[in-house]
């Protein structure tokens, strides 16, 4: 191998090594929390419901009806989504004011407060502490789901940007698996340990607090938001493990020049900015479809399907771990493919496959009792639906705002996208039981329709962003944002701008 080739190979190894450590440090206390805190609530359901009833009896000598206990339990579970929505709304201002890395560190305040309330709730005889705990950990997850992909996307080199940003989804699904394992009856999923199960989310938070301070802030934030070129270069050298590539720095400098004199935009300002109209429509469609596609609902349906297939109730918890492992494996595979296949193909293909499996799942549910093997087809549909989701929508959706919005609009775009995700998660959680009761075996027909519409939108309107700079992606969106005459004027102005930049650099 030539010396140039050897040098390039060493540089790429250095990039991957340091980035991997940074990604693991940020994600272990970041998006891991979203998946983990979704999963750990399944095991202690009966124990917490009994605790609620006992608390009422001790305080007011009142025996609650079953529907009242279920209502309080549903509120405990659902308030996680409302906390996530709150976190999504505060994440933008926090990431602008404190920076990406410091926001992730400060976010652990919500997590530790939540863990403290959860672990002391039984001793204090207060189910209200569990409600507050779930709300606080929801805020933590909402901030992480916003800021972590932004931090990753702004820190990674262009050729690794998709894979690094997509790792947020990998760690989310890893959190689901970890929560399912820790929630086993043999570990913390027993009656005596449920407060410790709810508080166990503090462990990943401690790991992040100990490791993340050793890594730098987002280079783009340092250069464009803070105007600190030296700090940006230092961060880039630390993340790349070598001297900074001139082309990478030039791209950042160009974005800084375009953002000069501009402040970070507020979410409501994006709705009136015609130059990003189709970018905003795209993240609205993708963020809504990600939660409205029914993937989370199929987890709720999984236990029923497994029992119909003849799996005993005591063994269902082990099979359920397979669903989380399935999504985790799919996200890893998606991470390996994203820089080869591109974002658009994985998104469109994922939703198209989910449409097909929703149809097969509906048929399997309709003929559940017709033949002995039909429940096994339903089991296959559960796993393939989750696999299809993990192969595209689960991961690619969260990196799109990083690639199609500039530095001034990116935090606001993430606030809108995450708010829609959390709001739709709450709506689906509340509506799904009624869909099951009203539509029966046809309850996945609406989800299949949403997947089909999402796939069509991506195929027609969403441009590929793999390996492209922000100006190139913006020009492709401008074909939709502006009419032909306006595009000609814009190209003319851009040509003059670039000419001015060339003359300025030549003069220097």
Short mmCIF file of C-alpha atoms in Angstrom, two decimals:
data_model
loop_
_atom_site.label_atom_id
_atom_site.label_comp_id
_atom_site.label_asym_id
_atom_site.label_seq_id
_atom_site.Cartn_x
_atom_site.Cartn_y
_atom_site.Cartn_z
CA UNK A 1 0.00 0.00 0.00
CA UNK A 2 1.30 3.50 -0.87
CA UNK A 3 2.18 6.00 1.88
CA UNK A 4 -0.79 8.14 0.82
CA UNK A 5 -3.14 5.16 1.04
CA UNK A 6 -1.70 4.14 4.42
CA UNK A 7 -2.14 7.68 5.73
CA UNK A 8 -5.76 7.78 4.55
CA UNK A 9 -6.46 4.39 6.14
CA UNK A 10 -4.99 5.51 9.49
CA UNK A 11 -6.97 8.73 9.35
CA UNK A 12 -10.24 6.88 8.77
CA UNK A 13 -9.48 4.44 11.61
CA UNK A 14 -8.80 7.39 13.92
CA UNK A 15 -12.10 9.02 12.94
CA UNK A 16 -14.11 5.86 13.51
CA UNK A 17 -12.41 5.03 16.84
CA UNK A 18 -12.88 8.40 18.51
CA UNK A 19 -16.34 8.92 17.05
CA UNK A 20 -17.43 5.49 18.29
CA UNK A 21 -16.41 6.36 21.85
CA UNK A 22 -18.13 9.74 21.65
CA UNK A 23 -21.31 8.19 20.23
CA UNK A 24 -21.40 5.50 22.93
CA UNK A 25 -20.86 8.05 25.69
CA UNK A 26 -23.59 10.42 24.49
CA UNK A 27 -26.11 7.70 23.62
CA UNK A 28 -25.81 5.57 26.76
CA UNK A 29 -27.41 8.38 28.75
CA UNK A 30 -29.31 9.71 25.75
CA UNK A 31 -31.64 7.84 23.41
CA UNK A 32 -31.02 4.61 25.36
CA UNK A 33 -33.30 6.20 27.96
CA UNK A 34 -36.22 6.44 25.53
CA UNK A 35 -36.23 2.74 24.69
CA UNK A 36 -35.34 1.66 28.23
CA UNK A 37 -38.11 3.64 29.91
CA UNK A 38 -40.69 2.38 27.42
CA UNK A 39 -39.75 -1.25 28.09
CA UNK A 40 -39.41 -1.31 31.88
CA UNK A 41 -43.07 -0.41 32.46
CA UNK A 42 -44.39 -3.77 31.24
CA UNK A 43 -43.04 -6.00 34.04
CA UNK A 44 -44.28 -4.08 37.12
CA UNK A 45 -47.81 -3.38 35.80
CA UNK A 46 -49.66 -5.60 38.31
CA UNK A 47 -47.41 -4.64 41.23
CA UNK A 48 -47.86 -0.89 40.71
CA UNK A 49 -51.62 -1.31 40.24
CA UNK A 50 -51.76 -3.18 43.59
CA UNK A 51 -49.66 -0.43 45.17
CA UNK A 52 -52.12 2.22 43.91
CA UNK A 53 -55.05 0.32 45.41
CA UNK A 54 -53.26 -0.26 48.74
CA UNK A 55 -52.35 3.43 48.97
CA UNK A 56 -55.97 4.47 48.51
CA UNK A 57 -57.07 1.98 51.16
CA UNK A 58 -54.51 3.27 53.67
CA UNK A 59 -55.35 6.93 53.11
CA UNK A 60 -59.08 6.95 52.65
CA UNK A 61 -60.14 3.36 53.42
CA UNK A 62 -61.52 3.15 49.90
CA UNK A 63 -61.41 0.15 47.60
CA UNK A 64 -60.87 1.32 44.03
CA UNK A 65 -62.81 -0.19 41.15
CA UNK A 66 -60.76 -1.93 38.47
CA UNK A 67 -61.47 0.76 35.87
CA UNK A 68 -60.24 3.44 38.31
CA UNK A 69 -56.97 1.59 38.88
CA UNK A 70 -56.59 1.13 35.11
CA UNK A 71 -57.23 4.85 34.56
CA UNK A 72 -54.50 5.87 37.03
CA UNK A 73 -52.12 3.29 35.54
CA UNK A 74 -52.81 4.53 32.01
CA UNK A 75 -52.04 8.08 33.17
CA UNK A 76 -48.73 6.91 34.71
CA UNK A 77 -47.73 5.30 31.41
CA UNK A 78 -49.01 8.11 29.16
CA UNK A 79 -47.49 11.00 31.10
CA UNK A 80 -44.09 9.81 29.83
CA UNK A 81 -45.21 11.05 26.38
CA UNK A 82 -46.30 14.43 27.79
CA UNK A 83 -42.93 14.74 29.49
CA UNK A 84 -41.28 13.90 26.18
CA UNK A 85 -43.29 16.64 24.46
CA UNK A 86 -42.14 19.11 27.13
CA UNK A 87 -38.55 17.98 26.64
CA UNK A 88 -38.84 18.47 22.88
CA UNK A 89 -40.02 22.04 23.43
CA UNK A 90 -37.19 22.99 25.80
CA UNK A 91 -34.47 21.11 23.88
CA UNK A 92 -34.15 23.75 21.15
CA UNK A 93 -33.52 26.74 23.45
CA UNK A 94 -31.24 24.63 25.68
CA UNK A 95 -29.12 23.43 22.74
CA UNK A 96 -28.73 27.01 21.48
CA UNK A 97 -27.92 28.52 24.88
CA UNK A 98 -25.76 25.77 26.42
CA UNK A 99 -24.53 23.89 23.35
CA UNK A 100 -25.20 20.30 22.33
CA UNK A 101 -22.86 18.49 24.73
CA UNK A 102 -23.61 20.58 27.81
CA UNK A 103 -27.37 20.18 27.19
CA UNK A 104 -26.97 16.39 27.24
CA UNK A 105 -25.07 16.64 30.52
CA UNK A 106 -27.56 19.03 32.14
CA UNK A 107 -30.38 16.78 30.96
CA UNK A 108 -29.32 14.25 33.61
CA UNK A 109 -30.80 16.55 36.27
CA UNK A 110 -34.27 15.42 35.14
CA UNK A 111 -33.13 11.79 35.08
CA UNK A 112 -31.58 11.72 38.55
CA UNK A 113 -34.57 13.52 40.06
CA UNK A 114 -36.85 10.96 38.43
CA UNK A 115 -34.82 8.02 39.76
CA UNK A 116 -34.82 9.44 43.29
CA UNK A 117 -38.62 9.85 43.28
CA UNK A 118 -39.14 6.34 41.86
CA UNK A 119 -36.89 4.53 44.35
CA UNK A 120 -38.48 6.26 47.37
CA UNK A 121 -42.12 6.13 46.19
CA UNK A 122 -43.04 2.86 47.92
CA UNK A 123 -41.45 3.88 51.20
CA UNK A 124 -43.27 7.21 51.03
CA UNK A 125 -46.55 5.41 50.14
CA UNK A 126 -47.12 7.81 47.24
CA UNK A 127 -48.08 6.76 43.72
CA UNK A 128 -48.06 10.48 42.84
CA UNK A 129 -44.26 10.33 43.07
CA UNK A 130 -44.28 7.69 40.33
CA UNK A 131 -46.36 10.01 38.12
CA UNK A 132 -43.92 12.90 38.65
CA UNK A 133 -41.00 10.51 38.12
CA UNK A 134 -42.39 9.36 34.77
CA UNK A 135 -42.97 12.96 33.68
CA UNK A 136 -39.39 13.95 34.53
CA UNK A 137 -37.84 10.96 32.77
CA UNK A 138 -40.06 11.81 29.79
CA UNK A 139 -38.50 15.29 29.70
CA UNK A 140 -35.07 13.64 29.77
CA UNK A 141 -35.98 11.38 26.83
CA UNK A 142 -37.52 14.28 24.90
CA UNK A 143 -34.37 16.39 25.20
CA UNK A 144 -32.15 13.44 24.26
CA UNK A 145 -34.21 12.54 21.18
CA UNK A 146 -33.78 16.14 19.99
CA UNK A 147 -30.22 17.06 20.86
CA UNK A 148 -28.34 13.78 20.44
CA UNK A 149 -28.96 13.36 16.65
CA UNK A 150 -28.08 17.04 16.23
CA UNK A 151 -24.82 16.57 18.15
CA UNK A 152 -23.92 13.45 16.16
CA UNK A 153 -24.83 14.92 12.76
CA UNK A 154 -22.80 18.08 13.41
CA UNK A 155 -19.76 16.19 14.73
CA UNK A 156 -19.37 13.44 12.11
CA UNK A 157 -17.53 13.83 8.77
CA UNK A 158 -19.73 13.85 5.68
CA UNK A 159 -19.00 10.24 4.65
CA UNK A 160 -19.93 8.95 8.14
CA UNK A 161 -22.70 11.44 8.92
CA UNK A 162 -25.59 9.09 8.22
CA UNK A 163 -24.15 6.09 10.07
CA UNK A 164 -23.21 8.16 13.14
CA UNK A 165 -26.56 9.94 13.33
CA UNK A 166 -28.42 6.68 12.77
CA UNK A 167 -26.73 5.19 15.85
CA UNK A 168 -29.32 7.12 17.88
CA UNK A 169 -31.91 4.59 16.70
CA UNK A 170 -29.56 1.68 17.35
CA UNK A 171 -29.15 2.78 20.96
CA UNK A 172 -32.89 3.38 21.31
CA UNK A 173 -33.63 -0.22 20.30
CA UNK A 174 -30.76 -1.39 22.52
CA UNK A 175 -32.49 0.44 25.38
CA UNK A 176 -35.69 -1.50 24.64
CA UNK A 177 -33.84 -4.84 24.80
CA UNK A 178 -31.98 -3.81 27.95
CA UNK A 179 -35.25 -2.74 29.61
CA UNK A 180 -36.92 -6.03 28.66
CA UNK A 181 -34.01 -8.05 30.09
CA UNK A 182 -33.73 -6.07 33.35
CA UNK A 183 -37.52 -6.38 33.72
CA UNK A 184 -37.41 -10.19 33.83
CA UNK A 185 -38.88 -11.69 37.01
CA UNK A 186 -35.49 -13.24 37.81
CA UNK A 187 -33.87 -9.76 37.89
CA UNK A 188 -35.79 -6.60 38.86
CA UNK A 189 -39.24 -7.50 37.49
CA UNK A 190 -40.46 -9.02 40.78
CA UNK A 191 -42.76 -7.47 43.38
CA UNK A 192 -40.01 -6.63 45.87
CA UNK A 193 -37.78 -4.88 43.30
CA UNK A 194 -40.10 -2.76 41.12
CA UNK A 195 -39.00 0.61 42.68
CA UNK A 196 -35.40 -0.30 41.86
CA UNK A 197 -36.45 -1.26 38.33
CA UNK A 198 -38.01 2.18 37.79
CA UNK A 199 -34.90 3.86 39.23
CA UNK A 200 -32.39 1.71 37.33
CA UNK A 201 -32.36 4.26 34.49
CA UNK A 202 -29.96 6.31 36.64
CA UNK A 203 -27.10 3.87 35.89
CA UNK A 204 -26.72 4.84 32.18
CA UNK A 205 -27.00 8.48 33.26
CA UNK A 206 -24.06 8.10 35.66
CA UNK A 207 -21.99 6.50 32.88
CA UNK A 208 -22.67 9.50 30.63
CA UNK A 209 -21.78 12.00 33.36
CA UNK A 210 -18.43 10.26 33.87
CA UNK A 211 -17.45 9.93 30.19
CA UNK A 212 -19.04 12.64 28.02
CA UNK A 213 -17.06 15.59 29.52
CA UNK A 214 -13.91 14.12 27.94
CA UNK A 215 -15.28 14.70 24.41
CA UNK A 216 -15.56 18.04 22.57
CA UNK A 217 -18.58 20.17 21.75
CA UNK A 218 -20.11 20.05 18.25
CA UNK A 219 -17.59 21.74 15.87
CA UNK A 220 -20.38 23.37 13.85
CA UNK A 221 -21.93 24.83 17.01
CA UNK A 222 -18.54 26.23 18.07
CA UNK A 223 -17.89 27.84 14.68
CA UNK A 224 -21.32 28.96 13.52
CA UNK A 225 -23.16 29.69 16.79
CA UNK A 226 -20.21 30.76 18.96
CA UNK A 227 -17.91 32.15 16.23
CA UNK A 228 -14.90 30.40 17.82
CA UNK A 229 -12.78 29.06 14.95
CA UNK A 230 -9.90 27.92 17.19
CA UNK A 231 -12.23 25.88 19.40
CA UNK A 232 -13.83 24.42 16.28
CA UNK A 233 -10.44 23.35 14.87
CA UNK A 234 -9.45 21.85 18.22
CA UNK A 235 -12.70 19.88 18.40
CA UNK A 236 -12.28 18.66 14.82
CA UNK A 237 -8.71 17.49 15.48
CA UNK A 238 -9.86 15.62 18.58
CA UNK A 239 -12.79 13.97 16.78
CA UNK A 240 -10.86 13.14 13.60
CA UNK A 241 -7.63 12.07 15.28
CA UNK A 242 -5.66 13.96 12.64
CA UNK A 243 -5.31 17.33 10.96
CA UNK A 244 -8.51 18.87 9.64
CA UNK A 245 -9.41 18.36 5.98
CA UNK A 246 -9.53 21.71 4.15
CA UNK A 247 -12.70 20.72 2.25
CA UNK A 248 -14.56 19.98 5.50
CA UNK A 249 -13.53 23.28 7.06
CA UNK A 250 -14.41 25.20 3.88
CA UNK A 251 -17.93 23.74 3.94
CA UNK A 252 -18.38 24.88 7.55
CA UNK A 253 -16.97 28.33 6.75
CA UNK A 254 -19.41 28.67 3.87
CA UNK A 255 -22.33 27.80 6.16
CA UNK A 256 -20.98 30.28 8.73
CA UNK A 257 -20.83 33.01 6.06
CA UNK A 258 -24.43 32.30 5.04
CA UNK A 259 -25.58 32.36 8.68
CA UNK A 260 -23.59 35.47 9.62
CA UNK A 261 -25.78 38.11 11.21
CA UNK A 262 -28.67 35.68 11.57
CA UNK A 263 -29.97 34.46 14.91
CA UNK A 264 -31.35 31.01 15.57
CA UNK A 265 -34.92 30.78 14.27
CA UNK A 266 -37.97 30.12 16.40
CA UNK A 267 -40.23 27.20 15.47
CA UNK A 268 -43.11 29.43 14.37
CA UNK A 269 -40.80 31.32 12.01
CA UNK A 270 -40.18 28.17 9.98
CA UNK A 271 -43.86 28.04 9.03
CA UNK A 272 -43.60 31.45 7.30
CA UNK A 273 -40.23 30.90 5.59
CA UNK A 274 -40.93 29.91 2.01
CA UNK A 275 -37.33 28.84 1.36
CA UNK A 276 -37.74 25.84 3.69
CA UNK A 277 -41.43 25.09 3.05
CA UNK A 278 -40.91 21.59 1.61
CA UNK A 279 -38.19 20.75 4.13
CA UNK A 280 -40.74 21.49 6.85
CA UNK A 281 -43.45 19.47 5.11
CA UNK A 282 -41.01 16.56 4.81
CA UNK A 283 -40.11 16.40 8.51
CA UNK A 284 -43.80 16.81 9.40
CA UNK A 285 -44.74 13.81 7.26
CA UNK A 286 -41.80 11.66 8.40
CA UNK A 287 -42.12 12.47 12.11
CA UNK A 288 -45.86 11.84 12.12
CA UNK A 289 -45.59 8.62 10.09
CA UNK A 290 -42.89 7.27 12.41
CA UNK A 291 -45.35 7.10 15.32
CA UNK A 292 -48.60 6.68 13.36
CA UNK A 293 -47.31 3.60 11.50
CA UNK A 294 -48.34 1.34 14.39
CA UNK A 295 -44.94 -0.11 15.31
CA UNK A 296 -45.36 0.70 19.02
CA UNK A 297 -48.91 -0.65 18.90
CA UNK A 298 -47.74 -4.00 17.58
CA UNK A 299 -45.68 -4.42 20.74
CA UNK A 300 -48.91 -4.21 22.73
CA UNK A 301 -50.53 -6.76 20.41
CA UNK A 302 -47.53 -9.14 20.61
CA UNK A 303 -48.47 -10.75 23.95
CA UNK A 304 -51.93 -11.68 22.67
CA UNK A 305 -50.47 -13.09 19.45
CA UNK A 306 -47.88 -15.18 21.30
CA UNK A 307 -50.49 -16.62 23.63
CA UNK A 308 -52.72 -17.49 20.66
CA UNK A 309 -49.76 -19.33 19.15
CA UNK A 310 -49.64 -21.55 22.24
CA UNK A 311 -46.84 -19.89 24.19
CA UNK A 312 -47.56 -20.02 27.92
CA UNK A 313 -47.95 -16.82 29.92
CA UNK A 314 -44.78 -17.48 31.97
CA UNK A 315 -42.71 -17.86 28.79
CA UNK A 316 -44.19 -14.86 26.98
CA UNK A 317 -41.76 -12.45 28.67
CA UNK A 318 -38.82 -14.28 27.08
CA UNK A 319 -40.37 -14.28 23.61
CA UNK A 320 -41.16 -10.57 24.00
CA UNK A 321 -37.43 -9.91 24.36
CA UNK A 322 -37.19 -11.28 20.82
CA UNK A 323 -39.26 -8.36 19.50
CA UNK A 324 -36.84 -5.83 20.96
CA UNK A 325 -33.85 -7.83 19.74
CA UNK A 326 -35.45 -7.92 16.30
CA UNK A 327 -35.61 -4.12 16.06
CA UNK A 328 -32.10 -3.78 17.52
CA UNK A 329 -30.69 -6.14 14.87
CA UNK A 330 -32.56 -4.32 12.08
CA UNK A 331 -31.22 -0.94 13.24
CA UNK A 332 -27.64 -2.26 13.21
CA UNK A 333 -28.17 -3.60 9.69
CA UNK A 334 -29.64 -0.25 8.64
CA UNK A 335 -26.56 1.47 10.11
CA UNK A 336 -24.33 -0.67 7.90
CA UNK A 337 -26.42 -0.02 4.78
CA UNK A 338 -27.26 3.68 5.08
CA UNK A 339 -24.08 5.00 3.46
CA UNK A 340 -24.46 2.46 0.62
CA UNK A 341 -28.19 2.49 -0.07
CA UNK A 342 -28.96 6.06 0.98
CA UNK A 343 -31.67 7.57 3.17
CA UNK A 344 -34.48 7.74 0.64
CA UNK A 345 -34.33 4.08 -0.40
CA UNK A 346 -34.28 2.78 3.18
CA UNK A 347 -37.19 5.00 4.22
CA UNK A 348 -39.32 4.23 1.18
CA UNK A 349 -38.52 0.52 1.28
CA UNK A 350 -39.22 0.26 5.02
CA UNK A 351 -42.68 1.80 4.73
CA UNK A 352 -43.49 -0.23 1.60
CA UNK A 353 -42.62 -3.48 3.40
CA UNK A 354 -44.66 -2.41 6.44
CA UNK A 355 -47.64 -1.83 4.13
CA UNK A 356 -47.35 -5.37 2.80
CA UNK A 357 -47.00 -6.91 6.26
CA UNK A 358 -49.97 -4.90 7.57
CA UNK A 359 -52.10 -6.53 4.83
CA UNK A 360 -50.80 -10.02 5.67
CA UNK A 361 -51.26 -9.35 9.40
CA UNK A 362 -54.88 -8.30 8.82
CA UNK A 363 -55.57 -11.49 6.87
CA UNK A 364 -53.89 -13.60 9.55
CA UNK A 365 -55.97 -11.97 12.31
CA UNK A 366 -59.15 -12.42 10.24
CA UNK A 367 -58.54 -16.17 9.89
CA UNK A 368 -56.93 -16.64 13.30
CA UNK A 369 -59.17 -19.59 14.21
CA UNK A 370 -59.58 -21.03 10.71
CA UNK A 371 -56.42 -23.13 10.61
CA UNK A 372 -53.94 -24.26 13.31
CA UNK A 373 -50.95 -22.58 11.65
CA UNK A 374 -52.54 -19.13 11.26
CA UNK A 375 -51.40 -17.85 14.73
CA UNK A 376 -47.83 -18.67 13.70
CA UNK A 377 -48.26 -16.48 10.61
CA UNK A 378 -49.38 -13.70 12.95
CA UNK A 379 -46.18 -14.22 14.96
CA UNK A 380 -44.13 -13.94 11.78
CA UNK A 381 -45.95 -10.69 10.93
CA UNK A 382 -45.09 -9.21 14.35
CA UNK A 383 -41.38 -9.80 13.78
CA UNK A 384 -41.29 -8.79 10.10
CA UNK A 385 -43.26 -5.59 10.77
CA UNK A 386 -40.75 -4.63 13.48
CA UNK A 387 -37.83 -5.62 11.23
CA UNK A 388 -39.13 -3.45 8.38
CA UNK A 389 -39.54 -0.51 10.76
CA UNK A 390 -36.03 -0.93 12.13
CA UNK A 391 -34.53 -1.19 8.64
CA UNK A 392 -35.53 2.34 7.71
CA UNK A 393 -38.06 4.59 9.47
CA UNK A 394 -36.78 3.91 13.02
CA UNK A 395 -33.36 5.37 12.38
CA UNK A 396 -33.34 7.40 9.20
CA UNK A 397 -36.20 9.69 10.28
CA UNK A 398 -34.22 11.27 13.12
CA UNK A 399 -31.22 12.22 10.95
CA UNK A 400 -33.18 13.94 8.16
CA UNK A 401 -33.55 17.34 9.96
CA UNK A 402 -29.77 17.48 10.46
CA UNK A 403 -29.16 17.11 6.74
CA UNK A 404 -31.87 19.34 5.23
CA UNK A 405 -31.84 22.38 7.58
CA UNK A 406 -29.06 24.89 8.15
CA UNK A 407 -27.56 25.76 11.53
CA UNK A 408 -29.98 28.59 12.33
CA UNK A 409 -33.10 26.53 11.55
CA UNK A 410 -31.94 23.11 12.78
CA UNK A 411 -32.83 23.40 16.51
CA UNK A 412 -36.31 24.74 15.68
CA UNK A 413 -36.80 21.98 13.10
CA UNK A 414 -35.92 19.35 15.68
CA UNK A 415 -38.34 20.93 18.14
CA UNK A 416 -41.16 20.61 15.60
CA UNK A 417 -40.22 17.07 14.55
CA UNK A 418 -39.85 15.78 18.10
CA UNK A 419 -43.02 17.51 19.29
CA UNK A 420 -44.94 15.73 16.54
CA UNK A 421 -43.35 12.39 17.46
CA UNK A 422 -44.30 12.68 21.12
CA UNK A 423 -47.76 14.08 20.44
CA UNK A 424 -48.54 11.28 17.99
CA UNK A 425 -47.15 8.68 20.41
CA UNK A 426 -49.58 9.97 23.06
CA UNK A 427 -52.49 9.97 20.59
CA UNK A 428 -51.76 6.42 19.40
CA UNK A 429 -51.43 5.19 22.99
CA UNK A 430 -54.86 6.60 23.80
CA UNK A 431 -56.61 5.69 20.54
CA UNK A 432 -55.27 2.19 19.89
CA UNK A 433 -57.48 0.38 22.47
CA UNK A 434 -60.53 1.97 20.83
CA UNK A 435 -59.27 0.94 17.38
CA UNK A 436 -58.98 -2.65 18.58
CA UNK A 437 -62.49 -2.57 20.05
CA UNK A 438 -64.04 -0.82 17.06
CA UNK A 439 -62.21 -2.45 14.15
CA UNK A 440 -61.22 -5.80 15.64
CA UNK A 441 -59.02 -7.75 13.24
CA UNK A 442 -58.96 -4.75 10.87
CA UNK A 443 -57.26 -2.49 13.43
CA UNK A 444 -54.01 -2.42 11.41
CA UNK A 445 -55.68 -1.24 8.19
CA UNK A 446 -55.26 2.47 9.13
CA UNK A 447 -51.58 1.85 9.93
CA UNK A 448 -51.07 0.14 6.58
CA UNK A 449 -52.66 3.12 4.80
CA UNK A 450 -50.34 5.54 6.64
CA UNK A 451 -47.29 3.45 5.67
CA UNK A 452 -48.39 3.42 2.02
CA UNK A 453 -48.92 7.21 1.93
CA UNK A 454 -45.55 7.81 3.62
CA UNK A 455 -43.77 5.59 1.10
CA UNK A 456 -45.42 7.42 -1.82
CA UNK A 457 -44.51 10.84 -0.40
CA UNK A 458 -40.86 9.83 0.06
CA UNK A 459 -40.69 8.41 -3.47
CA UNK A 460 -42.12 11.54 -5.06
CA UNK A 461 -40.90 14.48 -2.97
CA UNK A 462 -37.93 13.62 -0.73
CA UNK A 463 -34.51 13.99 -2.41
CA UNK A 464 -31.58 11.74 -1.54
CA UNK A 465 -29.16 13.40 0.92
CA UNK A 466 -26.40 10.77 1.10
CA UNK A 467 -22.93 12.32 0.76
CA UNK A 468 -24.31 15.72 -0.30
CA UNK A 469 -23.50 19.13 1.14
CA UNK A 470 -26.24 21.33 2.57
CA UNK A 471 -26.19 23.80 -0.40
CA UNK A 472 -26.69 20.90 -2.84
CA UNK A 473 -29.61 19.52 -0.83
CA UNK A 474 -31.11 23.01 -0.51
CA UNK A 475 -30.95 23.50 -4.29
CA UNK A 476 -32.90 20.27 -4.81
CA UNK A 477 -35.60 21.41 -2.38
CA UNK A 478 -35.71 24.81 -4.06
CA UNK A 479 -37.13 23.13 -7.17
CA UNK A 480 -40.25 22.64 -5.04
CA UNK A 481 -40.00 25.76 -2.89
CA UNK A 482 -39.73 28.29 -5.74
CA UNK A 483 -41.07 28.75 -9.25
CA UNK A 484 -38.70 28.65 -12.24
CA UNK A 485 -38.18 32.42 -12.44
CA UNK A 486 -37.43 32.64 -8.73
CA UNK A 487 -34.96 29.76 -9.01
CA UNK A 488 -33.13 31.52 -11.85
CA UNK A 489 -32.83 34.66 -9.72
CA UNK A 490 -31.63 32.64 -6.77
CA UNK A 491 -28.95 30.86 -8.85
CA UNK A 492 -27.83 34.26 -10.17
CA UNK A 493 -27.48 35.62 -6.62
CA UNK A 494 -25.65 32.47 -5.47
CA UNK A 495 -23.22 32.73 -8.38
CA UNK A 496 -22.42 36.33 -7.40
CA UNK A 497 -22.03 35.28 -3.78
CA UNK A 498 -19.57 32.48 -4.64
CA UNK A 499 -17.66 34.80 -7.01
CA UNK A 500 -17.32 37.29 -4.17
CA UNK A 501 -16.05 34.55 -1.87
CA UNK A 502 -13.43 33.48 -4.46
CA UNK A 503 -12.22 37.08 -5.00
CA UNK A 504 -12.12 37.62 -1.23
CA UNK A 505 -10.05 34.46 -0.64
CA UNK A 506 -7.74 35.34 -3.58
CA UNK A 507 -7.16 38.79 -2.13
CA UNK A 508 -6.23 37.20 1.19
#
